[in-house]
Every structure is written in C-alpha cells, then in structure tokens.
Amino acid sequence: MIDYVKFKASDFETQEWSSLIKKEEVTIAKNGQYFIHNLRIRYYKNVKEVWVENSLHKYHNLVINKEEIGLNVNDFSRSDLVKTIDDISRVLGRDKKELKIFGRFEYGVNIDMGKKLPMEFINTCISVGDRQNEFFSIAKPGEKEFGKHTNFLNRKEKLYDKAKQIQQYSETPINFKNSILRYEVVLFGKGKVKSTLNLEVEPTLFDLTKKKLYLEMGNDIIHSFNRIKTVPIYEERTREEILDFMSYAHPLIVKYDKAFLNKYQFNRLRRAGKSKYSQYRIDKNSTHNKISRQIEEKVQVLTN
C-alpha cells in the first residue's frame, strides 16, 4: 500500500555521513547525488540532517525480493513494509523510531483489471465529492494520457493505468499479462499526514508498521475512492440517464446550469440528477462498485 515516502534522520554528524556513503549499499549517480539502492539521500551539514526519499515498495522489490529492475506493480503488504523499514534502518544506522516523516507520503492499491483497459473506467470518473472537484489529465509531455488526478489542500488523488505509466517512463520495455488500475493518495507535509491518519505525534517509519495505521490508510483509500463520481458511459444506460448523471456530477455542467438557470430550475435539476445518480451508485453490478469491492478486499489482505 505505501509507496513514496520522504523522511529524515536528525543529529547526523559529519563523520556519520562519511561512514554512510562508504557503505556497499550506497551509490553515487553521475549528477553527484547519493542513493541507498533507489532511495535518494542528501546531507544538510548546517542542520545535521539526512533526508531520504523515494518508493519503499520499489526498495523492497530491489533489495528484499532481489528483482533486477524493482518495479511497484505487485502487492506491498504490511509484513513486506516491516522488512523494508528494518533494512533501511540498518543501513542508516538509526532506529526506525528516529526516522521522521516530513514530506511527500503516498499510499494506494493496484487492482487487476484482467483484459479490461483501465482508461475505460478512468474516463468515466468526472469529479470527486459534493463540491465536484475536477479531474485533470496525467501524461508524459508529448505522450497519450494514462490517468487522471484531482487536487485538494496538501492532498492529491490519482487513478492511472500502471502498465501505461511504466511504459512511458521506463527505459526498459516491459510486457504485462493483465491490465492494472492504480488508485493512489498523495499527502504533502507532516501536518497533513498526522491529520489524515489521526496521529497525535510526528509520524515515524516505526509508526508505519503498526496495523492500526495501515487500516487508517486503507479506510482513507476506500472512502476516497467511493467519493468519486462516475458516469457509466461503457455500461447499458440511456442517453437521458447519462445526461441526468452529468447534470449532477460533472463540474462544468453544474457551473453552466448554475449560471444560466434560475435558482428553482437549478435546484430541481440537481435533485432529480442526485436521485437517479444515488440509484446508480447502489447498483452492485456497476463497474465503480465492483472495483470498490476489490479495493476493500485488497486492503484487508495487505493489512494482515
């Protein structure tokens, strides 16, 4: 579930840094940056801090699973995370309780879509929540869209085709047996991590290993995914039904209706759209609900 994490070790003396970068696990890139396998490390001498960041999931696959490339398309459970954090703690020479999270923090799930294309579902996602937060395209410059994201204060939520993402950014051609839908939450800053995961103190890598915290992340993923408003354009629905859904869920249409209809007309249209949309959202056979159940099952498996 956990992927990208930014954390730091404090009270790091210069001689400790010198010893760290001589370890066999540490490499130096052409641009002069140091890495513990895939984790970028920086030393700030004035404040005696080492900053570490990148994907713990990829670290696990590179170091623990000993994969040649170290991708993050498989599942990453809490037990996998414990092994990963123990190894990072060993290399840094610091207790995991001393490694404090203070920056970007990502967690999410990979959903096997079989032969279905993830973009078919992603294209039905048009807004999030009661305020109809808009979705924006995700794509490498000059390449085709492979996902969408929406933004909140110090928070981002993303849906994307995992295989397409890797194919656009990887230097090595990779073939996938099945399509993978990635749903991901990104938090920015320790304050947002604390409030989202109901923590009273500054979070550490040790905290991430606790089952209670993993459940908090899982519940946040489930709740956030269920707040997405979708229009079932790939399912058997009439044109009128689709238009009713759009009038309630699509942020641009809502803005247009609000601007050109009087208050009575606007509210009546919204109520009608909401009523029909609510009926669609409880349909157990809708694609949205099928994926939601897969996410719930995946969270339970990864947490134990």
Coordinates of C-alpha atoms in Angstrom, one line a residue:
M1 CA 0.0 0.0 0.0
I2 CA 2.7 2.5 1.0
D3 CA 4.9 3.8 -1.9
Y4 CA 6.8 7.1 -1.9
V5 CA 7.9 8.4 1.5
K6 CA 10.1 11.4 2.4
F7 CA 11.7 11.2 5.9
K8 CA 14.8 12.3 7.8
A9 CA 17.3 11.4 10.4
S10 CA 18.4 14.2 12.7
D11 CA 21.5 14.9 14.7
F12 CA 23.6 13.3 12.0
E13 CA 27.2 14.2 12.5
T14 CA 29.6 14.7 9.5
Q15 CA 31.6 11.6 10.4
E16 CA 28.4 9.5 10.4
W17 CA 27.6 10.8 6.8
S18 CA 31.1 10.0 5.7
S19 CA 30.8 6.4 7.0
L20 CA 27.3 6.1 5.4
I21 CA 28.3 7.0 1.9
K22 CA 31.2 4.4 2.1
K23 CA 28.8 1.5 2.6
E24 CA 28.3 -1.0 -0.2
E25 CA 24.6 -0.2 -0.3
V26 CA 25.3 3.4 -1.3
T27 CA 26.0 4.5 -4.8
I28 CA 26.7 7.9 -6.4
A29 CA 25.0 9.0 -9.6
K30 CA 26.5 11.0 -12.5
N31 CA 24.9 14.2 -11.1
G32 CA 26.7 13.7 -7.8
Q33 CA 23.6 12.5 -5.8
Y34 CA 23.9 9.6 -3.4
F35 CA 21.4 6.7 -3.3
I36 CA 20.8 3.7 -1.0
H37 CA 19.6 1.5 -3.8
N38 CA 16.7 3.5 -5.2
L39 CA 16.4 5.9 -2.2
R40 CA 17.9 9.3 -2.7
I41 CA 19.8 10.6 0.3
R42 CA 21.0 14.2 1.0
Y43 CA 23.1 15.5 3.8
Y44 CA 22.4 19.0 5.2
K45 CA 25.5 19.8 7.3
N46 CA 24.2 23.0 8.9
V47 CA 21.2 21.3 10.5
K48 CA 22.8 17.9 10.8
E49 CA 20.1 16.1 8.9
V50 CA 19.9 13.3 6.3
W51 CA 16.9 13.5 4.0
V52 CA 15.7 10.3 2.4
E53 CA 13.0 9.9 -0.3
N54 CA 11.6 7.6 -2.9
S55 CA 9.5 4.4 -3.2
L56 CA 9.7 1.9 -0.3
H57 CA 7.8 -0.5 -2.5
K58 CA 10.5 -0.4 -5.1
Y59 CA 13.2 -0.7 -2.4
H60 CA 11.5 -3.9 -1.2
N61 CA 11.4 -5.4 -4.6
L62 CA 15.0 -4.5 -5.4
V63 CA 16.6 -5.4 -2.0
I64 CA 14.3 -8.0 -0.3
N65 CA 12.9 -9.7 -3.4
K66 CA 16.2 -9.1 -5.3
E67 CA 14.4 -8.1 -8.5
E68 CA 16.7 -6.7 -11.3
I69 CA 14.5 -3.6 -12.0
G70 CA 12.4 -3.2 -8.9
L71 CA 9.0 -2.1 -10.1
N72 CA 6.0 -1.5 -7.9
V73 CA 3.3 -3.4 -9.8
N74 CA 2.8 -6.2 -7.3
D75 CA 1.2 -6.0 -3.9
F76 CA 3.1 -4.5 -1.0
S77 CA 1.8 -5.7 2.4
R78 CA 2.4 -4.6 5.9
S79 CA 4.7 -7.5 6.5
D80 CA 6.7 -6.5 3.4
L81 CA 6.9 -3.0 4.7
V82 CA 8.3 -4.1 8.1
K83 CA 11.2 -6.0 6.4
T84 CA 11.8 -2.9 4.2
I85 CA 12.0 -0.5 7.1
D86 CA 14.2 -2.8 9.1
D87 CA 16.7 -2.9 6.3
I88 CA 16.6 0.9 5.8
S89 CA 17.1 1.4 9.5
R90 CA 20.1 -1.0 9.4
V91 CA 21.8 0.8 6.5
L92 CA 21.3 4.3 8.0
G93 CA 22.4 3.1 11.5
R94 CA 19.3 4.7 13.1
D95 CA 16.4 3.2 15.0
K96 CA 13.2 3.4 12.9
K97 CA 11.6 5.5 15.7
E98 CA 14.1 8.2 14.9
L99 CA 13.3 8.3 11.2
K100 CA 10.6 11.0 10.9
I101 CA 8.2 11.6 8.0
F102 CA 8.0 15.2 7.0
G103 CA 7.3 15.4 3.3
R104 CA 5.6 13.6 0.4
F105 CA 3.7 10.5 1.5
E106 CA 2.0 8.1 -0.9
Y107 CA -0.2 5.0 -0.4
G108 CA -2.5 3.2 -2.8
V109 CA -3.6 -0.2 -4.3
N110 CA -3.1 -2.0 -7.6
I111 CA -6.2 -3.6 -9.0
D112 CA -6.0 -6.4 -11.5
M113 CA -8.4 -5.5 -14.4
G114 CA -7.8 -8.6 -16.4
K115 CA -8.1 -7.7 -20.1
K116 CA -10.1 -4.6 -19.5
L117 CA -8.5 -1.3 -20.2
P118 CA -8.1 0.9 -17.0
M119 CA -8.7 4.1 -19.0
E120 CA -12.2 2.9 -19.9
F121 CA -13.1 3.2 -16.2
I122 CA -10.9 6.2 -15.6
N123 CA -12.6 8.1 -18.4
T124 CA -15.9 7.7 -16.5
C125 CA -14.6 9.5 -13.5
I126 CA -15.6 13.1 -13.7
S127 CA -15.5 14.6 -10.2
V128 CA -15.0 14.0 -6.5
G129 CA -17.1 14.8 -3.5
D130 CA -20.1 17.2 -3.1
R131 CA -18.1 20.1 -4.4
Q132 CA -17.4 18.3 -7.7
N133 CA -13.6 18.6 -7.6
E134 CA -12.4 18.3 -11.2
F135 CA -10.1 15.6 -12.6
F136 CA -7.0 16.6 -14.7
S137 CA -5.0 14.5 -17.2
I138 CA -1.8 12.6 -16.3
A139 CA 0.6 12.1 -19.2
K140 CA 4.2 12.4 -20.0
P141 CA 4.7 15.5 -22.2
G142 CA 4.1 14.5 -25.8
E143 CA 2.5 11.2 -24.9
K144 CA -1.0 9.9 -24.5
E145 CA -3.0 10.3 -21.3
F146 CA -2.7 7.3 -19.0
G147 CA -4.6 8.6 -16.0
K148 CA -6.3 11.4 -14.1
H149 CA -5.7 13.3 -10.8
T150 CA -7.6 15.7 -8.6
N151 CA -6.2 18.2 -6.1
F152 CA -7.2 19.2 -2.6
L153 CA -5.3 21.2 0.0
N154 CA -2.0 19.3 0.6
R155 CA -3.5 16.3 -1.0
K156 CA -3.8 14.6 -4.4
E157 CA -5.8 11.6 -5.5
K158 CA -4.8 9.7 -8.7
L159 CA -6.2 7.0 -10.9
Y160 CA -4.0 5.6 -13.7
D161 CA -3.1 2.7 -15.9
K162 CA 0.0 1.3 -14.1
A163 CA 1.3 -0.5 -17.2
K164 CA 1.0 2.6 -19.4
Q165 CA 2.8 4.7 -16.8
I166 CA 5.7 2.3 -16.6
Q167 CA 5.9 2.1 -20.4
Q168 CA 6.0 5.9 -20.7
Y169 CA 8.7 6.4 -18.1
S170 CA 10.7 3.2 -18.1
E171 CA 13.8 2.8 -20.3
T172 CA 13.3 -1.0 -20.4
P173 CA 10.3 -2.4 -22.5
I174 CA 8.0 -4.4 -20.2
N175 CA 5.0 -6.6 -21.1
F176 CA 2.2 -7.1 -18.6
K177 CA -0.1 -10.2 -18.6
N178 CA -3.1 -8.2 -17.3
S179 CA -4.1 -4.5 -17.0
I180 CA -3.5 -2.8 -13.7
L181 CA -5.5 0.1 -12.3
R182 CA -3.6 2.1 -9.7
Y183 CA -5.6 4.2 -7.2
E184 CA -3.3 6.4 -5.1
V185 CA -3.5 9.1 -2.4
V186 CA -0.6 11.6 -2.0
L187 CA -0.2 13.7 1.1
F188 CA 2.1 16.7 1.4
G189 CA 3.7 17.6 4.7
K190 CA 3.8 16.0 8.2
G191 CA 0.7 18.0 9.3
K192 CA -1.4 16.5 6.5
V193 CA -0.1 13.0 7.3
K194 CA -1.0 13.5 11.0
S195 CA -4.5 14.8 10.4
T196 CA -5.4 12.3 7.7
L197 CA -4.2 9.2 9.6
N198 CA -5.3 10.5 13.1
L199 CA -1.9 10.7 14.6
E200 CA -1.2 12.8 17.7
V201 CA 2.6 13.0 17.2
E202 CA 5.0 13.5 14.4
P203 CA 4.9 10.2 12.3
T204 CA 8.0 8.0 12.1
L205 CA 8.8 4.9 10.0
F206 CA 8.1 2.8 13.1
D207 CA 4.5 4.1 13.1
L208 CA 4.0 2.9 9.6
T209 CA 4.5 -0.7 10.7
K210 CA 1.5 -0.6 13.0
K211 CA -1.7 -2.4 11.9
K212 CA -3.9 0.4 13.2
L213 CA -2.1 2.9 10.9
Y214 CA -2.3 0.6 7.9
L215 CA -6.0 0.3 8.5
E216 CA -6.3 4.1 8.6
M217 CA -4.6 4.3 5.2
G218 CA -6.8 1.5 3.9
N219 CA -10.0 3.2 5.1
D220 CA -8.9 6.5 3.6
I221 CA -8.4 4.8 0.3
I222 CA -11.8 3.2 0.3
H223 CA -13.6 6.3 1.5
S224 CA -11.8 8.5 -1.1
F225 CA -12.5 6.1 -4.0
N226 CA -16.2 5.9 -3.1
R227 CA -16.4 9.7 -3.2
I228 CA -15.5 9.7 -6.9
K229 CA -18.5 10.5 -9.2
T230 CA -18.6 8.4 -12.3
V231 CA -20.8 8.4 -15.4
P232 CA -21.3 4.8 -16.7
I233 CA -20.6 5.6 -20.4
Y234 CA -19.4 2.0 -21.1
E235 CA -22.5 0.4 -19.5
E236 CA -26.0 -0.1 -20.8
R237 CA -27.6 3.3 -20.0
T238 CA -29.9 5.5 -22.0
R239 CA -28.8 8.9 -23.2
E240 CA -31.3 10.6 -20.8
E241 CA -29.8 8.7 -17.8
I242 CA -26.3 9.8 -18.8
L243 CA -27.4 13.4 -19.1
D244 CA -29.1 13.2 -15.7
F245 CA -25.9 11.9 -14.1
M246 CA -23.8 14.6 -15.8
S247 CA -26.1 17.4 -14.7
Y248 CA -25.5 16.3 -11.1
A249 CA -21.8 15.1 -11.2
H250 CA -20.0 17.0 -14.0
P251 CA -18.4 20.2 -12.6
L252 CA -18.5 22.1 -15.8
I253 CA -22.2 21.3 -16.5
V254 CA -23.1 22.2 -12.9
K255 CA -21.3 25.6 -13.3
Y256 CA -23.1 26.2 -16.6
D257 CA -26.6 25.3 -15.2
K258 CA -26.0 27.5 -12.2
A259 CA -25.1 30.4 -14.4
F260 CA -28.0 30.1 -16.9
L261 CA -30.9 28.6 -14.8
N262 CA -32.8 30.4 -12.1
K263 CA -32.4 29.0 -8.6
Y264 CA -35.7 27.0 -8.7
Q265 CA -34.8 25.3 -12.0
F266 CA -31.2 24.6 -10.9
N267 CA -32.2 23.0 -7.6
R268 CA -34.9 20.9 -9.2
L269 CA -32.5 19.6 -11.8
R270 CA -29.9 18.9 -9.2
R271 CA -32.4 17.0 -7.0
A272 CA -33.6 14.9 -10.0
G273 CA -30.0 14.1 -11.0
K274 CA -28.9 13.3 -7.5
S275 CA -31.8 10.9 -7.0
K276 CA -31.1 9.0 -10.2
Y277 CA -27.3 9.0 -9.5
S278 CA -27.9 7.6 -6.0
Q279 CA -29.8 4.7 -7.5
Y280 CA -26.9 4.0 -9.9
R281 CA -24.3 4.2 -7.1
I282 CA -26.0 1.4 -5.1
D283 CA -26.1 -0.9 -8.2
K284 CA -23.9 -3.8 -7.2
N285 CA -23.1 -4.6 -10.8
S286 CA -21.7 -1.1 -11.7
T287 CA -18.1 -1.0 -12.5
H288 CA -17.4 1.5 -9.8
N289 CA -18.9 -0.8 -7.1
K290 CA -17.1 -3.8 -8.4
I291 CA -13.7 -2.1 -8.2
S292 CA -14.7 -0.7 -4.8
R293 CA -15.2 -4.3 -3.5
Q294 CA -11.8 -5.3 -5.0
I295 CA -10.2 -2.4 -3.1
E296 CA -11.8 -3.4 0.2
E297 CA -10.6 -7.0 -0.2
K298 CA -7.1 -5.9 -1.2
V299 CA -6.8 -3.6 1.8
Q300 CA -7.7 -6.5 4.2
V301 CA -5.2 -8.8 2.6
L302 CA -2.4 -6.2 2.6
T303 CA -3.0 -5.1 6.2
N304 CA -2.8 -8.6 7.8

